[in-house]
Each structure stands twice: as C-alpha cells, then as structure tokens.
Amino acid sequence: MVLCRAVIGPLSVASLVSLGCADDADRNTGRTVWNDTVGGVEYVHNLAQRRSTLRPIVLEEDLKIGEALGDTAYEFMQIWDVEVDHLGAIYVLDAQRHQVLRYDSTGHFIQAFGRQGSGPGEFRWPARLVWMADSLAVWDRAAARLTLFSRDGHYVRDTTVIAWMNVEDIAWMPNVGFLIQVGPVWSSPPDPAGDGLTTVMRVDTRTGTGRHDTVISWSDTAAMVAYQGRGVAAVAEVPFGIRGSWTATYSGTVFQTSGREYTVAEYSVTGERRRVITMESRRYPLSPRERDSVQRKMRTLRRELRGLLTIPSRKPAVGRVIATEGGALWVRVYSKDDSEVQTWDVFDASGVHVFRVTLPAALRVMLVTDYHVYGVERDSLGVQRLGRYRLASPRSVN
C-alpha cells in the first residue's frame, strides 16, 4: 500500500482529489473503476476494491460560533442555512430571528440584516441562502419571494415566484439561472400516482413567472407519512426513510440520487440524463442503538402519526449529495452503525471515487466548499452552534 501524504500548508478537497489517495497499483489494474456508454449515457462504475483501499479521513473542527448566554450576536435560535463569500466571511440564516448574521473568517460578528415583516428586505419565513453572482439571495418560503442583498447587507431587490408556494429548495447556476424544487407534496390518504412527487425546474428571477424546464422529477413516497382528520393535519419524516437528493453544479448540470441504490445521475437543465456514477454498496440493517433512538423519537409524535410510521428494516444506500465549486461531488453514505460518525464519499469531476471523510454523527451539514465543511450541532442544553471543519494538514492516509 502506498501512503498518500498531504502537502504542508492549507489543504483543500481539490488537492486531495488531485492526489487520489489510492494505491497506484490498484488504480492501474483497470478493475476498480470502469466506464461504458449505454443509450448515449456515460456510466462510471466504482468498484468496492478501490474504496476498501482508502482509510476515512477525519475532518477536524477549526472554528465554532455560538454560545448559550452572552452577546446576542452569537446566540442562535434556529439556523436554517449557511453561505460563505470569496473572502471567507460566513453568512448564517437564523429563521427564528428573521435575520442573516454575518461573521468574518475567524468567527467575529460583523453585522445582521433583515427583520420580520412583509416589506422590502423583510422576511416571514426565511428558509434558504444562495449566491446569485455578487448578490446574496434569501428565499422566503411563506412569501414565495426571493430577496437579494449586497455582500455588506444592503437591500437590492425582491422577486416573487408566482404560483409556486411549495418550494423546498433553491439553487443558482452561473450562466444557467435559478432552480427551485417544488414539492414533495404529501396527502392523506396517499395518492400512489403523485404522493411525494418532487420536481426541480428553472424559473425567471426577474418576473418570477414561467416554467422554463423540468430538470428532474422523482418520488419520495417512502420518506414521509401524513395524517389529516378531526381538524388536525400533521406530517412526519420516516427515520431512515428513502428520499431523493439533488445538487446543482457550477458547470451547469444537476446531480440527483434516489437513495435506494448507490447511483448518482447527472442531468442537463433540460432534463436529459448525461452520466450515472455508481459505487458497489449494500443497504445495512439499523443497529440496535439506531433502532432505540428511532423508537424514542417516535414516542414524541402524535398518536395518529405513530400508527402510520413503520421503522424500516434497512437504511438507505445513500443520503444527500453536494457538489462543490471545484468540481468535487460529496455523497452521504450509510454504514453498519452511524450513531458515532457520519461518512461521506468524495468523487472527482470525472466521477471517480477518491476518498472518504467522517464527521460527528450529530452534525447537520449545511455547506461544503473546497476547503471546509460547515455544520450545526446542538449541545446537551439544545443550544445551536455552527462548526467549521477542515481537512487536517499535514496528514497521512492509507
């Protein structure tokens, strides 16, 4: 086995991708990664032998923002999204405060902008952040409105996305435009033909109207349960349920995974499937600790929802998928026991698996850049803190 040694100094995801972190002999056998084309779609098959030669890299926390009591600028109430700019400044969307809080790269508070309301620069239910060129856009789910700010928090303009109230996620693609995820829409009793159907489409950010393209569509029927009756409507997520995930790339395509199998499909913005990345894997049963944790959470739900929920016997093959600006693709994978750490596979721009990383199991990953991972954790008192994790340097990995 050849040791892959990281360079001295700042270490990025891109540098590890270029190093490969795998045995040259394994890489040259032709038996760990192979490509073929079927119906005009390229398939990149990553075999298990390559992954077995790589020891997971542990990301180390190098910054933490948030405290229980003290300066209110560091007291988070409900972090819903995080973004960074080219200088490393950190923008935290606190939905309960109805504000965006800006910090420098060392975690020092700079300013807060936005407030509760329905006027220009105000929010009813701010849910997502996204960079649109040099403007920071805040998606207000309740108002179906996109509000743009300059990097220093000055209001620029609003756009209402007409007739699309059920927007779950957004993305901005350079030279392509604005994407929204509509749905999934849950109903009771379930509609087998449409319950949980999710669509990603492109819209006009100037007018807020017009359905340009349906990029991808899929169904999340195994991810949620819904109850409606006796004047009560409630929805609950199925623990370890199968659900899709998508991410927009900076090159103008979209990756999507269903979670049922370890496959990640790449689409053009007009919905054409271009490439499929696969990895040999298996769906593991829930561990005893995971099953106990799920049962404790279920006891907190309404009785009607508990009656609808069934604990899956096996976990999904994969979870979220995230593309970085540098072209790396991060895929959340499930292992035998995910109660201590969570595992992510990282692929290079060609779809070849290059290394694995682990993070604390309780970390809710908000953002992945070429140098850092940003995520939110709660302490024993329920206080939210934002952590920034980096690839360790210098470092040796098998």
Tab-separated table of C-alpha atoms in Angstrom:
chain	number	residue	atom	x	y	z
A	1	MET	CA	0.000	0.000	0.000
A	2	VAL	CA	1.375	3.415	-0.937
A	3	LEU	CA	0.959	6.161	1.652
A	4	CYS	CA	-0.778	9.252	0.316
A	5	ARG	CA	0.735	12.238	2.129
A	6	ALA	CA	-0.972	15.588	2.170
A	7	VAL	CA	1.074	18.666	1.338
A	8	ILE	CA	2.279	21.030	4.050
A	9	GLY	CA	0.106	24.130	4.391
A	10	PRO	CA	-3.575	24.718	3.629
A	11	LEU	CA	-5.136	21.513	2.372
A	12	SER	CA	-8.204	21.593	0.177
A	13	VAL	CA	-10.597	18.984	-1.087
A	14	ALA	CA	-9.288	19.749	-4.565
A	15	SER	CA	-5.706	18.923	-3.554
A	16	LEU	CA	-6.732	15.542	-2.145
A	17	VAL	CA	-8.775	14.847	-5.250
A	18	SER	CA	-5.724	15.549	-7.394
A	19	LEU	CA	-3.573	13.291	-5.198
A	20	GLY	CA	-6.113	10.488	-5.444
A	21	CYS	CA	-5.135	8.909	-2.113
A	22	ALA	CA	-5.112	5.396	-3.552
A	23	ASP	CA	-2.583	2.754	-4.397
A	24	ASP	CA	-1.188	3.321	-7.915
A	25	ALA	CA	-1.185	-0.417	-8.491
A	26	ASP	CA	-4.881	-0.612	-7.697
A	27	ARG	CA	-5.563	2.375	-9.908
A	28	ASN	CA	-3.769	0.869	-12.884
A	29	THR	CA	-5.334	-2.577	-12.792
A	30	GLY	CA	-8.471	-1.357	-14.525
A	31	ARG	CA	-10.548	-3.398	-12.076
A	32	THR	CA	-11.552	-0.665	-9.615
A	33	VAL	CA	-13.158	1.874	-11.967
A	34	TRP	CA	-14.558	1.227	-15.416
A	35	ASN	CA	-16.686	3.214	-17.859
A	36	ASP	CA	-19.201	2.328	-20.508
A	37	THR	CA	-21.894	4.119	-22.514
A	38	VAL	CA	-25.486	2.921	-22.832
A	39	GLY	CA	-28.039	4.809	-24.917
A	40	GLY	CA	-25.819	7.861	-25.042
A	41	VAL	CA	-25.455	7.949	-21.227
A	42	GLU	CA	-21.988	7.531	-19.707
A	43	TYR	CA	-21.725	5.149	-16.747
A	44	VAL	CA	-18.839	5.418	-14.280
A	45	HIS	CA	-18.698	2.256	-12.154
A	46	ASN	CA	-16.623	2.491	-8.977
A	47	LEU	CA	-15.996	-0.984	-7.578
A	48	ALA	CA	-15.688	-1.791	-3.888
A	49	GLN	CA	-12.000	-2.746	-4.120
A	50	ARG	CA	-10.983	0.873	-4.579
A	51	ARG	CA	-12.972	2.077	-1.589
A	52	SER	CA	-11.540	-0.693	0.579
A	53	THR	CA	-8.012	0.649	-0.015
A	54	LEU	CA	-8.894	4.037	1.463
A	55	ARG	CA	-8.965	4.818	5.165
A	56	PRO	CA	-11.552	7.504	6.011
A	57	ILE	CA	-10.117	10.966	6.652
A	58	VAL	CA	-11.360	12.593	9.849
A	59	LEU	CA	-12.210	16.265	9.426
A	60	GLU	CA	-11.091	18.461	12.318
A	61	GLU	CA	-13.084	21.380	13.691
A	62	ASP	CA	-11.172	24.661	13.376
A	63	LEU	CA	-13.917	27.179	14.237
A	64	LYS	CA	-17.049	27.226	16.375
A	65	ILE	CA	-19.592	30.061	16.552
A	66	GLY	CA	-22.424	30.170	19.060
A	67	GLU	CA	-22.998	30.426	22.804
A	68	ALA	CA	-25.862	29.923	25.230
A	69	LEU	CA	-25.686	33.221	27.094
A	70	GLY	CA	-23.770	36.429	26.482
A	71	ASP	CA	-23.550	38.513	23.337
A	72	THR	CA	-26.803	38.085	21.385
A	73	ALA	CA	-24.814	38.279	18.139
A	74	TYR	CA	-23.582	34.766	18.926
A	75	GLU	CA	-26.843	33.306	20.272
A	76	PHE	CA	-28.502	31.302	17.504
A	77	MET	CA	-32.174	30.388	17.692
A	78	GLN	CA	-32.798	28.331	14.539
A	79	ILE	CA	-30.053	28.050	11.907
A	80	TRP	CA	-31.576	27.079	8.573
A	81	ASP	CA	-28.745	27.753	6.132
A	82	VAL	CA	-25.135	28.912	5.796
A	83	GLU	CA	-23.132	30.517	2.991
A	84	VAL	CA	-19.614	31.950	2.635
A	85	ASP	CA	-18.142	34.513	0.254
A	86	HIS	CA	-14.809	34.632	-1.569
A	87	LEU	CA	-13.110	36.253	1.458
A	88	GLY	CA	-14.270	33.518	3.815
A	89	ALA	CA	-16.946	35.645	5.502
A	90	ILE	CA	-19.732	33.457	6.921
A	91	TYR	CA	-23.441	34.241	6.486
A	92	VAL	CA	-25.827	32.436	8.852
A	93	LEU	CA	-29.578	32.435	8.208
A	94	ASP	CA	-31.431	32.332	11.535
A	95	ALA	CA	-35.073	31.692	10.626
A	96	GLN	CA	-36.445	32.357	14.108
A	97	ARG	CA	-34.660	35.703	14.335
A	98	HIS	CA	-35.692	36.535	10.743
A	99	GLN	CA	-32.146	37.709	10.087
A	100	VAL	CA	-28.921	36.932	8.286
A	101	LEU	CA	-25.901	37.223	10.572
A	102	ARG	CA	-22.510	37.938	9.002
A	103	TYR	CA	-19.168	36.899	10.546
A	104	ASP	CA	-15.612	37.190	9.286
A	105	SER	CA	-13.486	34.109	8.590
A	106	THR	CA	-12.337	34.000	12.227
A	107	GLY	CA	-15.905	33.966	13.559
A	108	HIS	CA	-16.026	37.638	14.631
A	109	PHE	CA	-19.500	39.175	14.262
A	110	ILE	CA	-19.767	41.924	11.648
A	111	GLN	CA	-23.457	42.718	11.154
A	112	ALA	CA	-27.042	41.447	10.961
A	113	PHE	CA	-29.554	42.353	8.268
A	114	GLY	CA	-33.207	41.621	7.615
A	115	ARG	CA	-36.129	41.571	10.055
A	116	GLN	CA	-39.598	40.118	10.464
A	117	GLY	CA	-42.236	41.597	8.193
A	118	SER	CA	-43.614	41.676	4.667
A	119	GLY	CA	-41.898	44.763	3.300
A	120	PRO	CA	-38.724	45.090	1.202
A	121	GLY	CA	-35.810	43.364	2.903
A	122	GLU	CA	-38.109	41.719	5.461
A	123	PHE	CA	-38.936	38.030	5.964
A	124	ARG	CA	-41.927	35.968	7.019
A	125	TRP	CA	-40.234	32.533	6.884
A	126	PRO	CA	-36.645	32.766	5.580
A	127	ALA	CA	-35.528	29.270	4.625
A	128	ARG	CA	-32.543	29.249	2.213
A	129	LEU	CA	-29.473	31.230	1.161
A	130	VAL	CA	-27.831	31.183	-2.250
A	131	TRP	CA	-25.292	33.341	-4.082
A	132	MET	CA	-26.554	34.837	-7.346
A	133	ALA	CA	-23.411	36.366	-8.863
A	134	ASP	CA	-22.407	39.073	-6.330
A	135	SER	CA	-25.755	39.140	-4.538
A	136	LEU	CA	-26.822	37.023	-1.590
A	137	ALA	CA	-30.390	35.781	-2.142
A	138	VAL	CA	-32.679	34.817	0.737
A	139	TRP	CA	-35.627	32.552	-0.062
A	140	ASP	CA	-38.746	33.379	1.972
A	141	ARG	CA	-40.856	30.224	1.903
A	142	ALA	CA	-44.010	31.833	3.335
A	143	ALA	CA	-43.959	34.750	0.883
A	144	ALA	CA	-42.626	32.689	-2.067
A	145	ARG	CA	-40.192	35.532	-2.506
A	146	LEU	CA	-36.507	35.883	-3.316
A	147	THR	CA	-34.781	38.888	-1.680
A	148	LEU	CA	-31.346	39.972	-2.896
A	149	PHE	CA	-28.754	41.742	-0.740
A	150	SER	CA	-25.254	43.007	-1.437
A	151	ARG	CA	-22.342	41.338	0.349
A	152	ASP	CA	-22.454	44.030	3.041
A	153	GLY	CA	-26.167	43.534	3.697
A	154	HIS	CA	-27.731	46.327	1.638
A	155	TYR	CA	-31.149	45.548	0.127
A	156	VAL	CA	-31.105	45.203	-3.678
A	157	ARG	CA	-34.499	43.915	-4.858
A	158	ASP	CA	-37.282	41.349	-4.417
A	159	THR	CA	-38.762	38.795	-6.810
A	160	THR	CA	-41.956	36.897	-6.039
A	161	VAL	CA	-42.049	33.446	-7.630
A	162	ILE	CA	-45.671	33.468	-8.681
A	163	ALA	CA	-47.824	30.374	-8.122
A	164	TRP	CA	-45.028	28.273	-6.621
A	165	MET	CA	-45.685	28.273	-2.895
A	166	ASN	CA	-44.417	24.788	-2.104
A	167	VAL	CA	-40.737	25.461	-2.802
A	168	GLU	CA	-38.452	23.265	-0.669
A	169	ASP	CA	-35.022	24.123	-2.040
A	170	ILE	CA	-33.281	26.548	-4.389
A	171	ALA	CA	-30.025	26.821	-6.325
A	172	TRP	CA	-28.306	29.293	-8.604
A	173	MET	CA	-26.265	28.067	-11.582
A	174	PRO	CA	-23.919	30.515	-13.335
A	175	ASN	CA	-24.862	31.068	-16.995
A	176	VAL	CA	-28.000	28.940	-16.473
A	177	GLY	CA	-30.243	30.626	-13.932
A	178	PHE	CA	-32.372	29.977	-10.886
A	179	LEU	CA	-33.616	26.491	-9.960
A	180	ILE	CA	-36.388	25.663	-7.499
A	181	GLN	CA	-37.504	22.351	-6.018
A	182	VAL	CA	-41.290	22.113	-5.922
A	183	GLY	CA	-42.606	19.501	-3.513
A	184	PRO	CA	-42.792	16.875	-2.341
A	185	VAL	CA	-46.500	17.361	-1.658
A	186	TRP	CA	-47.926	14.964	0.925
A	187	SER	CA	-51.565	13.967	1.171
A	188	SER	CA	-53.681	11.596	3.220
A	189	PRO	CA	-54.744	9.075	2.167
A	190	PRO	CA	-51.649	8.642	-0.024
A	191	ASP	CA	-52.040	9.022	-3.757
A	192	PRO	CA	-49.858	6.298	-5.340
A	193	ALA	CA	-49.653	8.276	-8.579
A	194	GLY	CA	-48.499	11.559	-7.098
A	195	ASP	CA	-47.896	11.446	-3.357
A	196	GLY	CA	-44.386	12.689	-2.678
A	197	LEU	CA	-43.650	13.720	-6.268
A	198	THR	CA	-40.793	16.226	-6.411
A	199	THR	CA	-39.771	18.375	-9.372
A	200	VAL	CA	-36.757	20.616	-9.952
A	201	MET	CA	-37.394	23.368	-12.511
A	202	ARG	CA	-35.906	26.592	-13.832
A	203	VAL	CA	-37.721	29.920	-13.429
A	204	ASP	CA	-37.212	33.554	-14.445
A	205	THR	CA	-35.901	35.535	-11.463
A	206	ARG	CA	-36.841	38.884	-12.982
A	207	THR	CA	-40.539	38.196	-13.447
A	208	GLY	CA	-40.953	35.242	-11.093
A	209	THR	CA	-43.055	33.532	-13.733
A	210	GLY	CA	-42.609	30.939	-16.413
A	211	ARG	CA	-41.707	27.308	-16.158
A	212	HIS	CA	-38.657	27.060	-18.378
A	213	ASP	CA	-37.623	23.450	-17.916
A	214	THR	CA	-38.373	20.476	-15.731
A	215	VAL	CA	-34.877	19.363	-14.853
A	216	ILE	CA	-35.586	16.175	-12.882
A	217	SER	CA	-38.549	14.571	-11.123
A	218	TRP	CA	-38.696	11.784	-8.565
A	219	SER	CA	-40.913	10.436	-5.791
A	220	ASP	CA	-40.227	10.429	-2.040
A	221	THR	CA	-43.130	8.185	-1.096
A	222	ALA	CA	-41.050	6.214	1.421
A	223	ALA	CA	-39.686	9.311	3.183
A	224	MET	CA	-42.731	10.813	4.902
A	225	VAL	CA	-46.139	9.963	6.350
A	226	ALA	CA	-49.088	12.337	6.564
A	227	TYR	CA	-52.246	12.411	8.683
A	228	GLN	CA	-55.331	14.553	8.248
A	229	GLY	CA	-58.528	14.184	10.222
A	230	ARG	CA	-60.543	15.574	13.126
A	231	GLY	CA	-59.353	19.051	12.267
A	232	VAL	CA	-55.698	18.014	12.510
A	233	ALA	CA	-53.096	17.834	9.755
A	234	ALA	CA	-49.612	16.528	10.539
A	235	VAL	CA	-46.592	15.267	8.633
A	236	ALA	CA	-43.612	13.293	9.944
A	237	GLU	CA	-40.380	12.161	8.346
A	238	VAL	CA	-39.768	8.428	8.314
A	239	PRO	CA	-36.492	7.752	10.193
A	240	PHE	CA	-34.003	6.299	7.706
A	241	GLY	CA	-36.662	6.551	5.002
A	242	ILE	CA	-35.764	6.521	1.313
A	243	ARG	CA	-35.693	10.014	-0.127
A	244	GLY	CA	-34.092	11.767	-3.075
A	245	SER	CA	-31.465	14.489	-3.008
A	246	TRP	CA	-30.185	16.870	-5.681
A	247	THR	CA	-27.433	19.431	-6.129
A	248	ALA	CA	-26.619	21.955	-8.828
A	249	THR	CA	-23.071	22.139	-10.208
A	250	TYR	CA	-21.092	25.205	-11.237
A	251	SER	CA	-20.675	23.694	-14.705
A	252	GLY	CA	-24.413	23.898	-15.384
A	253	THR	CA	-25.736	20.393	-14.614
A	254	VAL	CA	-27.672	18.759	-11.778
A	255	PHE	CA	-26.862	15.574	-9.824
A	256	GLN	CA	-29.677	13.556	-8.257
A	257	THR	CA	-29.798	10.406	-6.151
A	258	SER	CA	-32.822	8.370	-5.066
A	259	GLY	CA	-31.260	6.710	-2.026
A	260	ARG	CA	-32.450	3.222	-2.950
A	261	GLU	CA	-29.202	2.289	-4.687
A	262	TYR	CA	-25.762	3.818	-4.763
A	263	THR	CA	-26.261	5.691	-8.022
A	264	VAL	CA	-25.901	9.409	-8.729
A	265	ALA	CA	-27.361	10.606	-12.037
A	266	GLU	CA	-26.262	13.796	-13.785
A	267	TYR	CA	-28.805	15.800	-15.818
A	268	SER	CA	-28.697	18.802	-18.108
A	269	VAL	CA	-31.011	21.707	-17.261
A	270	THR	CA	-33.392	20.454	-19.932
A	271	GLY	CA	-33.769	17.116	-18.143
A	272	GLU	CA	-31.519	14.935	-20.295
A	273	ARG	CA	-29.597	12.277	-18.386
A	274	ARG	CA	-25.919	12.578	-19.240
A	275	ARG	CA	-23.994	10.437	-16.785
A	276	VAL	CA	-24.530	7.929	-13.988
A	277	ILE	CA	-21.963	7.363	-11.226
A	278	THR	CA	-22.249	4.093	-9.314
A	279	MET	CA	-20.492	2.528	-6.344
A	280	GLU	CA	-20.717	-1.050	-5.114
A	281	SER	CA	-22.500	-0.994	-1.771
A	282	ARG	CA	-25.159	-2.631	0.383
A	283	ARG	CA	-28.056	-1.415	2.484
A	284	TYR	CA	-27.294	-2.126	6.141
A	285	PRO	CA	-29.843	-3.012	8.829
A	286	LEU	CA	-30.388	-0.468	11.591
A	287	SER	CA	-28.053	-1.031	14.518
A	288	PRO	CA	-29.584	-1.650	17.980
A	289	ARG	CA	-28.579	1.864	19.087
A	290	GLU	CA	-30.123	3.416	15.995
A	291	ARG	CA	-33.357	1.481	16.448
A	292	ASP	CA	-33.582	2.566	20.111
A	293	SER	CA	-33.014	6.183	19.075
A	294	VAL	CA	-35.767	5.978	16.454
A	295	GLN	CA	-38.220	4.497	18.946
A	296	ARG	CA	-37.514	7.329	21.415
A	297	LYS	CA	-38.211	9.920	18.704
A	298	MET	CA	-41.408	8.174	17.654
A	299	ARG	CA	-42.784	8.448	21.209
A	300	THR	CA	-42.718	12.258	20.829
A	301	LEU	CA	-45.043	12.193	17.785
A	302	ARG	CA	-48.813	12.391	17.702
A	303	ARG	CA	-50.545	9.056	18.242
A	304	GLU	CA	-52.088	9.202	14.759
A	305	LEU	CA	-48.663	9.566	13.129
A	306	ARG	CA	-47.121	6.829	15.260
A	307	GLY	CA	-49.731	4.470	13.908
A	308	LEU	CA	-48.654	5.226	10.349
A	309	LEU	CA	-44.910	5.021	10.903
A	310	THR	CA	-43.032	1.788	10.377
A	311	ILE	CA	-39.345	1.625	11.194
A	312	PRO	CA	-37.509	0.466	8.044
A	313	SER	CA	-35.560	-2.755	8.374
A	314	ARG	CA	-32.654	-1.299	6.379
A	315	LYS	CA	-31.088	2.112	5.912
A	316	PRO	CA	-30.872	3.875	2.538
A	317	ALA	CA	-27.807	3.226	0.422
A	318	VAL	CA	-27.031	6.954	0.238
A	319	GLY	CA	-28.424	10.220	1.534
A	320	ARG	CA	-27.575	13.750	0.477
A	321	VAL	CA	-25.434	14.741	-2.485
A	322	ILE	CA	-23.465	18.023	-2.624
A	323	ALA	CA	-21.337	19.486	-5.451
A	324	THR	CA	-18.509	21.915	-4.695
A	325	GLU	CA	-17.328	24.822	-6.813
A	326	GLY	CA	-14.089	22.985	-7.566
A	327	GLY	CA	-15.943	20.066	-9.157
A	328	ALA	CA	-15.859	17.519	-6.322
A	329	LEU	CA	-19.008	15.548	-5.514
A	330	TRP	CA	-19.825	14.606	-1.905
A	331	VAL	CA	-22.248	11.732	-1.217
A	332	ARG	CA	-23.528	10.817	2.250
A	333	VAL	CA	-23.348	7.053	2.718
A	334	TYR	CA	-24.705	4.803	5.466
A	335	SER	CA	-22.630	2.136	7.198
A	336	LYS	CA	-23.238	-0.592	9.792
A	337	ASP	CA	-23.511	1.861	12.695
A	338	ASP	CA	-23.883	5.605	12.087
A	339	SER	CA	-24.524	6.544	15.720
A	340	GLU	CA	-20.940	7.763	16.311
A	341	VAL	CA	-19.876	9.258	12.979
A	342	GLN	CA	-21.329	10.009	9.559
A	343	THR	CA	-19.457	9.062	6.402
A	344	TRP	CA	-19.188	10.888	3.071
A	345	ASP	CA	-17.672	9.621	-0.185
A	346	VAL	CA	-15.923	12.179	-2.372
A	347	PHE	CA	-15.664	11.848	-6.171
A	348	ASP	CA	-13.599	13.906	-8.581
A	349	ALA	CA	-15.000	15.716	-11.624
A	350	SER	CA	-14.688	12.560	-13.749
A	351	GLY	CA	-16.863	10.561	-11.317
A	352	VAL	CA	-14.009	8.529	-9.799
A	353	HIS	CA	-14.174	7.854	-6.054
A	354	VAL	CA	-11.055	9.323	-4.439
A	355	PHE	CA	-11.506	9.327	-0.652
A	356	ARG	CA	-13.895	9.108	2.300
A	357	VAL	CA	-14.328	11.510	5.200
A	358	THR	CA	-16.024	11.165	8.580
A	359	LEU	CA	-17.799	13.804	10.667
A	360	PRO	CA	-19.635	13.745	14.009
A	361	ALA	CA	-22.917	11.870	13.690
A	362	ALA	CA	-24.936	14.720	15.225
A	363	LEU	CA	-23.577	17.334	12.817
A	364	ARG	CA	-26.170	18.686	10.374
A	365	VAL	CA	-24.075	19.506	7.317
A	366	MET	CA	-25.113	22.868	5.875
A	367	LEU	CA	-22.402	23.675	3.331
A	368	VAL	CA	-19.385	22.025	1.692
A	369	THR	CA	-16.708	24.135	-0.012
A	370	ASP	CA	-13.369	23.111	-1.497
A	371	TYR	CA	-11.671	23.826	1.826
A	372	HIS	CA	-14.248	23.399	4.592
A	373	VAL	CA	-17.425	21.739	5.769
A	374	TYR	CA	-19.898	23.847	7.762
A	375	GLY	CA	-22.449	22.198	10.021
A	376	VAL	CA	-24.736	22.749	13.009
A	377	GLU	CA	-24.789	20.814	16.265
A	378	ARG	CA	-26.783	21.140	19.487
A	379	ASP	CA	-25.233	20.751	22.925
A	380	SER	CA	-26.841	18.954	25.869
A	381	LEU	CA	-28.967	22.048	26.578
A	382	GLY	CA	-30.183	22.280	22.990
A	383	VAL	CA	-28.053	25.325	22.153
A	384	GLN	CA	-27.147	25.543	18.470
A	385	ARG	CA	-23.543	26.084	17.407
A	386	LEU	CA	-22.056	26.423	13.945
A	387	GLY	CA	-18.862	24.449	13.398
A	388	ARG	CA	-16.360	24.707	10.576
A	389	TYR	CA	-14.322	21.601	9.758
A	390	ARG	CA	-11.199	21.320	7.642
A	391	LEU	CA	-9.056	18.577	6.188
A	392	ALA	CA	-6.105	18.081	8.505
A	393	SER	CA	-2.613	19.013	7.314
A	394	PRO	CA	-0.002	17.572	7.330
A	395	ARG	CA	-1.670	14.157	7.208
A	396	SER	CA	-1.019	10.594	6.069
A	397	VAL	CA	-3.828	8.323	4.973
A	398	ASN	CA	-3.813	4.780	3.641
